[in-house]
Amino acid sequence: MGKKQKFEDDGRTIANMNVEGMPWYNPAIDNTPGGLRELRKASKEQHRDEMTKAQTFAMIRGVVGAALLVGLVFVVAFGLFILLCLKLWV
């Protein structure tokens, strides 16, 4: 077993815990260069491609199809359960 190394803080931020609404929130930290406010502004300024009508329709069709498939599985399982109950108890 080796000796335990002493922790040395190098100043890096692993996770920024300066969250709006929390008691310890400090807005001055967000205004520093490289702060959270600058990151939010940069992400909003990035160009986002808009979906075409065909892409929107395809996405909606896929979501509805997946929901109907899940619903069908539940209906079939319920029907099989009822059939099993009828065969066992009648």
CSV table of N, CA and C in Angstrom, one decimal:
chain,number,residue,atom,x,y,z
A,1,MET,N,0.8,-1.2,0.0
A,1,MET,CA,0.0,0.0,0.0
A,1,MET,C,0.9,1.2,0.0
A,2,GLY,N,0.5,2.2,-0.9
A,2,GLY,CA,1.3,3.4,-1.0
A,2,GLY,C,0.7,4.5,-0.1
A,3,LYS,N,1.4,5.5,0.0
A,3,LYS,CA,0.9,6.6,0.8
A,3,LYS,C,-0.2,7.3,0.1
A,4,LYS,N,-1.2,7.8,0.8
A,4,LYS,CA,-2.2,8.6,0.2
A,4,LYS,C,-1.7,9.9,-0.2
A,5,GLN,N,-2.0,10.3,-1.5
A,5,GLN,CA,-1.6,11.5,-2.0
A,5,GLN,C,-2.5,12.7,-1.5
A,6,LYS,N,-1.9,13.8,-1.2
A,6,LYS,CA,-2.6,14.9,-0.7
A,6,LYS,C,-3.3,15.6,-1.9
A,7,PHE,N,-4.6,15.9,-1.7
A,7,PHE,CA,-5.4,16.6,-2.8
A,7,PHE,C,-4.9,18.0,-3.0
A,8,GLU,N,-4.7,18.3,-4.3
A,8,GLU,CA,-4.3,19.6,-4.7
A,8,GLU,C,-5.3,20.1,-5.7
A,9,ASP,N,-5.9,21.3,-5.4
A,9,ASP,CA,-6.9,21.9,-6.3
A,9,ASP,C,-6.2,22.7,-7.4
A,10,ASP,N,-6.5,22.3,-8.6
A,10,ASP,CA,-5.8,23.0,-9.7
A,10,ASP,C,-6.7,24.1,-10.3
A,11,GLY,N,-7.9,24.3,-9.8
A,11,GLY,CA,-8.8,25.4,-10.2
A,11,GLY,C,-9.7,25.1,-11.3
A,12,ARG,N,-9.7,23.9,-11.9
A,12,ARG,CA,-10.6,23.6,-12.9
A,12,ARG,C,-12.0,23.3,-12.4
A,13,THR,N,-13.0,23.7,-13.2
A,13,THR,CA,-14.4,23.5,-12.9
A,13,THR,C,-14.9,22.2,-13.6
A,14,ILE,N,-15.2,21.2,-12.8
A,14,ILE,CA,-15.7,20.0,-13.4
A,14,ILE,C,-17.2,20.1,-13.7
A,15,ALA,N,-18.0,20.6,-12.7
A,15,ALA,CA,-19.4,20.9,-12.9
A,15,ALA,C,-19.8,22.2,-12.3
A,16,ASN,N,-20.3,23.1,-13.1
A,16,ASN,CA,-20.7,24.4,-12.6
A,16,ASN,C,-22.0,24.3,-11.7
A,17,MET,N,-21.9,24.5,-10.4
A,17,MET,CA,-23.0,24.4,-9.5
A,17,MET,C,-23.7,25.8,-9.3
A,18,ASN,N,-23.3,26.8,-10.1
A,18,ASN,CA,-23.9,28.1,-9.9
A,18,ASN,C,-25.2,28.2,-10.8
A,19,VAL,N,-26.3,27.7,-10.2
A,19,VAL,CA,-27.6,27.5,-10.9
A,19,VAL,C,-28.6,28.6,-10.4
A,20,GLU,N,-29.2,29.3,-11.4
A,20,GLU,CA,-30.2,30.3,-11.0
A,20,GLU,C,-31.3,29.6,-10.2
A,21,GLY,N,-31.7,30.3,-9.1
A,21,GLY,CA,-32.8,29.9,-8.3
A,21,GLY,C,-32.3,29.2,-7.0
A,22,MET,N,-31.0,28.8,-7.0
A,22,MET,CA,-30.5,28.2,-5.8
A,22,MET,C,-30.0,29.3,-4.8
A,23,PRO,N,-30.0,29.0,-3.5
A,23,PRO,CA,-29.6,30.0,-2.5
A,23,PRO,C,-28.2,30.5,-2.7
A,24,TRP,N,-27.3,29.7,-3.3
A,24,TRP,CA,-25.9,30.1,-3.4
A,24,TRP,C,-25.6,30.7,-4.8
A,25,TYR,N,-26.6,31.0,-5.6
A,25,TYR,CA,-26.4,31.5,-6.9
A,25,TYR,C,-25.7,32.9,-6.9
A,26,ASN,N,-24.7,33.1,-7.7
A,26,ASN,CA,-24.0,34.3,-7.8
A,26,ASN,C,-24.0,34.8,-9.2
A,27,PRO,N,-24.7,35.8,-9.6
A,27,PRO,CA,-24.8,36.2,-11.0
A,27,PRO,C,-23.5,36.8,-11.5
A,28,ALA,N,-22.6,37.2,-10.6
A,28,ALA,CA,-21.3,37.8,-11.0
A,28,ALA,C,-20.4,36.7,-11.7
A,29,ILE,N,-20.6,35.5,-11.2
A,29,ILE,CA,-19.8,34.4,-11.8
A,29,ILE,C,-20.2,34.2,-13.3
A,30,ASP,N,-21.5,34.3,-13.6
A,30,ASP,CA,-21.9,34.1,-15.0
A,30,ASP,C,-21.4,35.1,-15.9
A,31,ASN,N,-21.0,36.3,-15.4
A,31,ASN,CA,-20.5,37.4,-16.3
A,31,ASN,C,-19.0,37.3,-16.6
A,32,THR,N,-18.3,36.3,-15.9
A,32,THR,CA,-16.9,36.2,-16.2
A,32,THR,C,-16.6,35.6,-17.5
A,33,PRO,N,-15.5,35.9,-18.1
A,33,PRO,CA,-15.2,35.4,-19.4
A,33,PRO,C,-15.2,33.8,-19.4
A,34,GLY,N,-15.9,33.2,-20.3
A,34,GLY,CA,-16.1,31.8,-20.3
A,34,GLY,C,-17.1,31.3,-19.3
A,35,GLY,N,-17.9,32.2,-18.8
A,35,GLY,CA,-18.9,31.9,-17.8
A,35,GLY,C,-20.1,31.3,-18.5
A,36,LEU,N,-21.1,30.9,-17.7
A,36,LEU,CA,-22.3,30.1,-18.1
A,36,LEU,C,-23.1,31.0,-19.1
A,37,ARG,N,-23.2,32.3,-18.7
A,37,ARG,CA,-24.1,33.2,-19.6
A,37,ARG,C,-23.5,33.3,-21.0
A,38,GLU,N,-22.2,33.3,-21.1
A,38,GLU,CA,-21.6,33.4,-22.4
A,38,GLU,C,-21.8,32.1,-23.2
A,39,LEU,N,-21.8,31.0,-22.5
A,39,LEU,CA,-22.0,29.7,-23.1
A,39,LEU,C,-23.5,29.6,-23.6
A,40,ARG,N,-24.4,30.1,-22.8
A,40,ARG,CA,-25.8,30.1,-23.3
A,40,ARG,C,-26.0,31.0,-24.5
A,41,LYS,N,-25.4,32.2,-24.5
A,41,LYS,CA,-25.5,33.1,-25.6
A,41,LYS,C,-24.9,32.5,-26.9
A,42,ALA,N,-23.8,31.8,-26.7
A,42,ALA,CA,-23.1,31.2,-27.9
A,42,ALA,C,-24.0,30.1,-28.5
A,43,SER,N,-24.6,29.3,-27.6
A,43,SER,CA,-25.4,28.2,-28.1
A,43,SER,C,-26.7,28.7,-28.8
A,44,LYS,N,-27.2,29.8,-28.3
A,44,LYS,CA,-28.4,30.4,-29.0
A,44,LYS,C,-28.0,31.0,-30.4
A,45,GLU,N,-26.8,31.4,-30.5
A,45,GLU,CA,-26.4,32.1,-31.7
A,45,GLU,C,-26.0,31.0,-32.8
A,46,GLN,N,-25.9,29.8,-32.4
A,46,GLN,CA,-25.5,28.8,-33.4
A,46,GLN,C,-26.7,28.6,-34.4
A,47,HIS,N,-26.3,28.4,-35.6
A,47,HIS,CA,-27.4,28.2,-36.6
A,47,HIS,C,-28.0,26.8,-36.5
A,48,ARG,N,-29.3,26.8,-36.4
A,48,ARG,CA,-30.0,25.6,-36.3
A,48,ARG,C,-30.9,25.4,-37.5
A,49,ASP,N,-30.8,24.2,-38.1
A,49,ASP,CA,-31.5,23.9,-39.4
A,49,ASP,C,-33.0,23.7,-39.0
A,50,GLU,N,-33.9,24.3,-39.7
A,50,GLU,CA,-35.3,24.1,-39.6
A,50,GLU,C,-35.7,22.8,-40.3
A,51,MET,N,-36.7,22.1,-39.8
A,51,MET,CA,-37.2,20.9,-40.5
A,51,MET,C,-38.1,21.3,-41.6
A,52,THR,N,-38.1,20.6,-42.7
A,52,THR,CA,-39.0,20.8,-43.7
A,52,THR,C,-40.4,20.2,-43.4
A,53,LYS,N,-41.4,20.6,-44.2
A,53,LYS,CA,-42.7,20.0,-43.9
A,53,LYS,C,-42.7,18.5,-44.1
A,54,ALA,N,-41.9,18.0,-45.0
A,54,ALA,CA,-41.9,16.6,-45.3
A,54,ALA,C,-41.2,15.9,-44.1
A,55,GLN,N,-40.1,16.5,-43.6
A,55,GLN,CA,-39.4,15.9,-42.4
A,55,GLN,C,-40.3,15.9,-41.2
A,56,THR,N,-41.1,17.0,-41.0
A,56,THR,CA,-42.0,17.1,-39.8
A,56,THR,C,-43.1,16.0,-39.9
A,57,PHE,N,-43.6,15.9,-41.1
A,57,PHE,CA,-44.7,14.8,-41.3
A,57,PHE,C,-44.1,13.4,-41.1
A,58,ALA,N,-42.9,13.2,-41.6
A,58,ALA,CA,-42.3,11.9,-41.4
A,58,ALA,C,-42.1,11.6,-39.9
A,59,MET,N,-41.6,12.6,-39.2
A,59,MET,CA,-41.4,12.4,-37.8
A,59,MET,C,-42.7,12.1,-37.0
A,60,ILE,N,-43.8,12.9,-37.3
A,60,ILE,CA,-45.1,12.7,-36.7
A,60,ILE,C,-45.6,11.3,-37.0
A,61,ARG,N,-45.5,10.9,-38.3
A,61,ARG,CA,-45.9,9.6,-38.7
A,61,ARG,C,-45.2,8.5,-38.0
A,62,GLY,N,-43.9,8.6,-37.8
A,62,GLY,CA,-43.1,7.6,-37.0
A,62,GLY,C,-43.5,7.6,-35.6
A,63,VAL,N,-43.8,8.7,-35.0
A,63,VAL,CA,-44.2,8.7,-33.5
A,63,VAL,C,-45.6,8.1,-33.4
A,64,VAL,N,-46.5,8.5,-34.3
A,64,VAL,CA,-47.8,7.9,-34.2
A,64,VAL,C,-47.8,6.4,-34.4
A,65,GLY,N,-47.0,6.0,-35.4
A,65,GLY,CA,-46.8,4.5,-35.7
A,65,GLY,C,-46.3,3.8,-34.5
A,66,ALA,N,-45.3,4.3,-33.8
A,66,ALA,CA,-44.7,3.7,-32.7
A,66,ALA,C,-45.7,3.6,-31.5
A,67,ALA,N,-46.5,4.7,-31.3
A,67,ALA,CA,-47.5,4.7,-30.3
A,67,ALA,C,-48.6,3.6,-30.6
A,68,LEU,N,-49.0,3.5,-31.8
A,68,LEU,CA,-50.0,2.6,-32.2
A,68,LEU,C,-49.5,1.1,-32.0
A,69,LEU,N,-48.3,0.9,-32.3
A,69,LEU,CA,-47.7,-0.4,-32.1
A,69,LEU,C,-47.7,-0.8,-30.7
A,70,VAL,N,-47.3,0.1,-29.8
A,70,VAL,CA,-47.3,-0.2,-28.4
A,70,VAL,C,-48.7,-0.4,-27.9
A,71,GLY,N,-49.6,0.4,-28.3
A,71,GLY,CA,-51.0,0.2,-28.0
A,71,GLY,C,-51.5,-1.2,-28.4
A,72,LEU,N,-51.2,-1.6,-29.6
A,72,LEU,CA,-51.6,-2.9,-30.2
A,72,LEU,C,-51.0,-4.0,-29.3
A,73,VAL,N,-49.8,-3.9,-28.9
A,73,VAL,CA,-49.2,-4.9,-28.0
A,73,VAL,C,-50.0,-5.1,-26.8
A,74,PHE,N,-50.4,-4.0,-26.2
A,74,PHE,CA,-51.2,-4.0,-24.9
A,74,PHE,C,-52.5,-4.6,-25.1
A,75,VAL,N,-53.2,-4.3,-26.2
A,75,VAL,CA,-54.5,-4.8,-26.5
A,75,VAL,C,-54.4,-6.3,-26.8
A,76,VAL,N,-53.4,-6.8,-27.5
A,76,VAL,CA,-53.2,-8.2,-27.8
A,76,VAL,C,-52.9,-8.9,-26.5
A,77,ALA,N,-52.1,-8.4,-25.6
A,77,ALA,CA,-51.8,-9.0,-24.3
A,77,ALA,C,-53.0,-9.1,-23.5
A,78,PHE,N,-53.8,-8.1,-23.4
A,78,PHE,CA,-55.0,-8.1,-22.6
A,78,PHE,C,-56.0,-9.1,-23.2
A,79,GLY,N,-56.1,-9.2,-24.5
A,79,GLY,CA,-57.0,-10.2,-25.1
A,79,GLY,C,-56.6,-11.6,-24.8
A,80,LEU,N,-55.3,-11.8,-24.9
A,80,LEU,CA,-54.8,-13.2,-24.5
A,80,LEU,C,-55.0,-13.5,-23.1
A,81,PHE,N,-54.9,-12.5,-22.2
A,81,PHE,CA,-55.2,-12.7,-20.8
A,81,PHE,C,-56.6,-13.1,-20.6
A,82,ILE,N,-57.5,-12.4,-21.2
A,82,ILE,CA,-59.0,-12.7,-21.1
A,82,ILE,C,-59.3,-14.1,-21.6
A,83,LEU,N,-58.7,-14.4,-22.8
A,83,LEU,CA,-58.8,-15.8,-23.3
A,83,LEU,C,-58.3,-16.8,-22.4
A,84,LEU,N,-57.2,-16.6,-21.8
A,84,LEU,CA,-56.6,-17.6,-20.8
A,84,LEU,C,-57.6,-17.7,-19.6
A,85,CYS,N,-58.1,-16.6,-19.1
A,85,CYS,CA,-59.0,-16.7,-18.0
A,85,CYS,C,-60.3,-17.5,-18.4
A,86,LEU,N,-60.8,-17.2,-19.6
A,86,LEU,CA,-62.0,-18.0,-20.0
A,86,LEU,C,-61.7,-19.5,-20.1
A,87,LYS,N,-60.6,-19.8,-20.6
A,87,LYS,CA,-60.3,-21.3,-20.8
A,87,LYS,C,-60.0,-22.0,-19.5
A,88,LEU,N,-59.5,-21.3,-18.5
A,88,LEU,CA,-59.2,-21.9,-17.2
A,88,LEU,C,-60.4,-22.0,-16.3
A,89,TRP,N,-61.2,-21.0,-16.3
A,89,TRP,CA,-62.3,-20.9,-15.3
A,89,TRP,C,-63.7,-21.3,-15.8
A,90,VAL,N,-63.8,-21.5,-17.1
A,90,VAL,CA,-65.1,-21.9,-17.6
A,90,VAL,C,-65.2,-23.4,-18.0
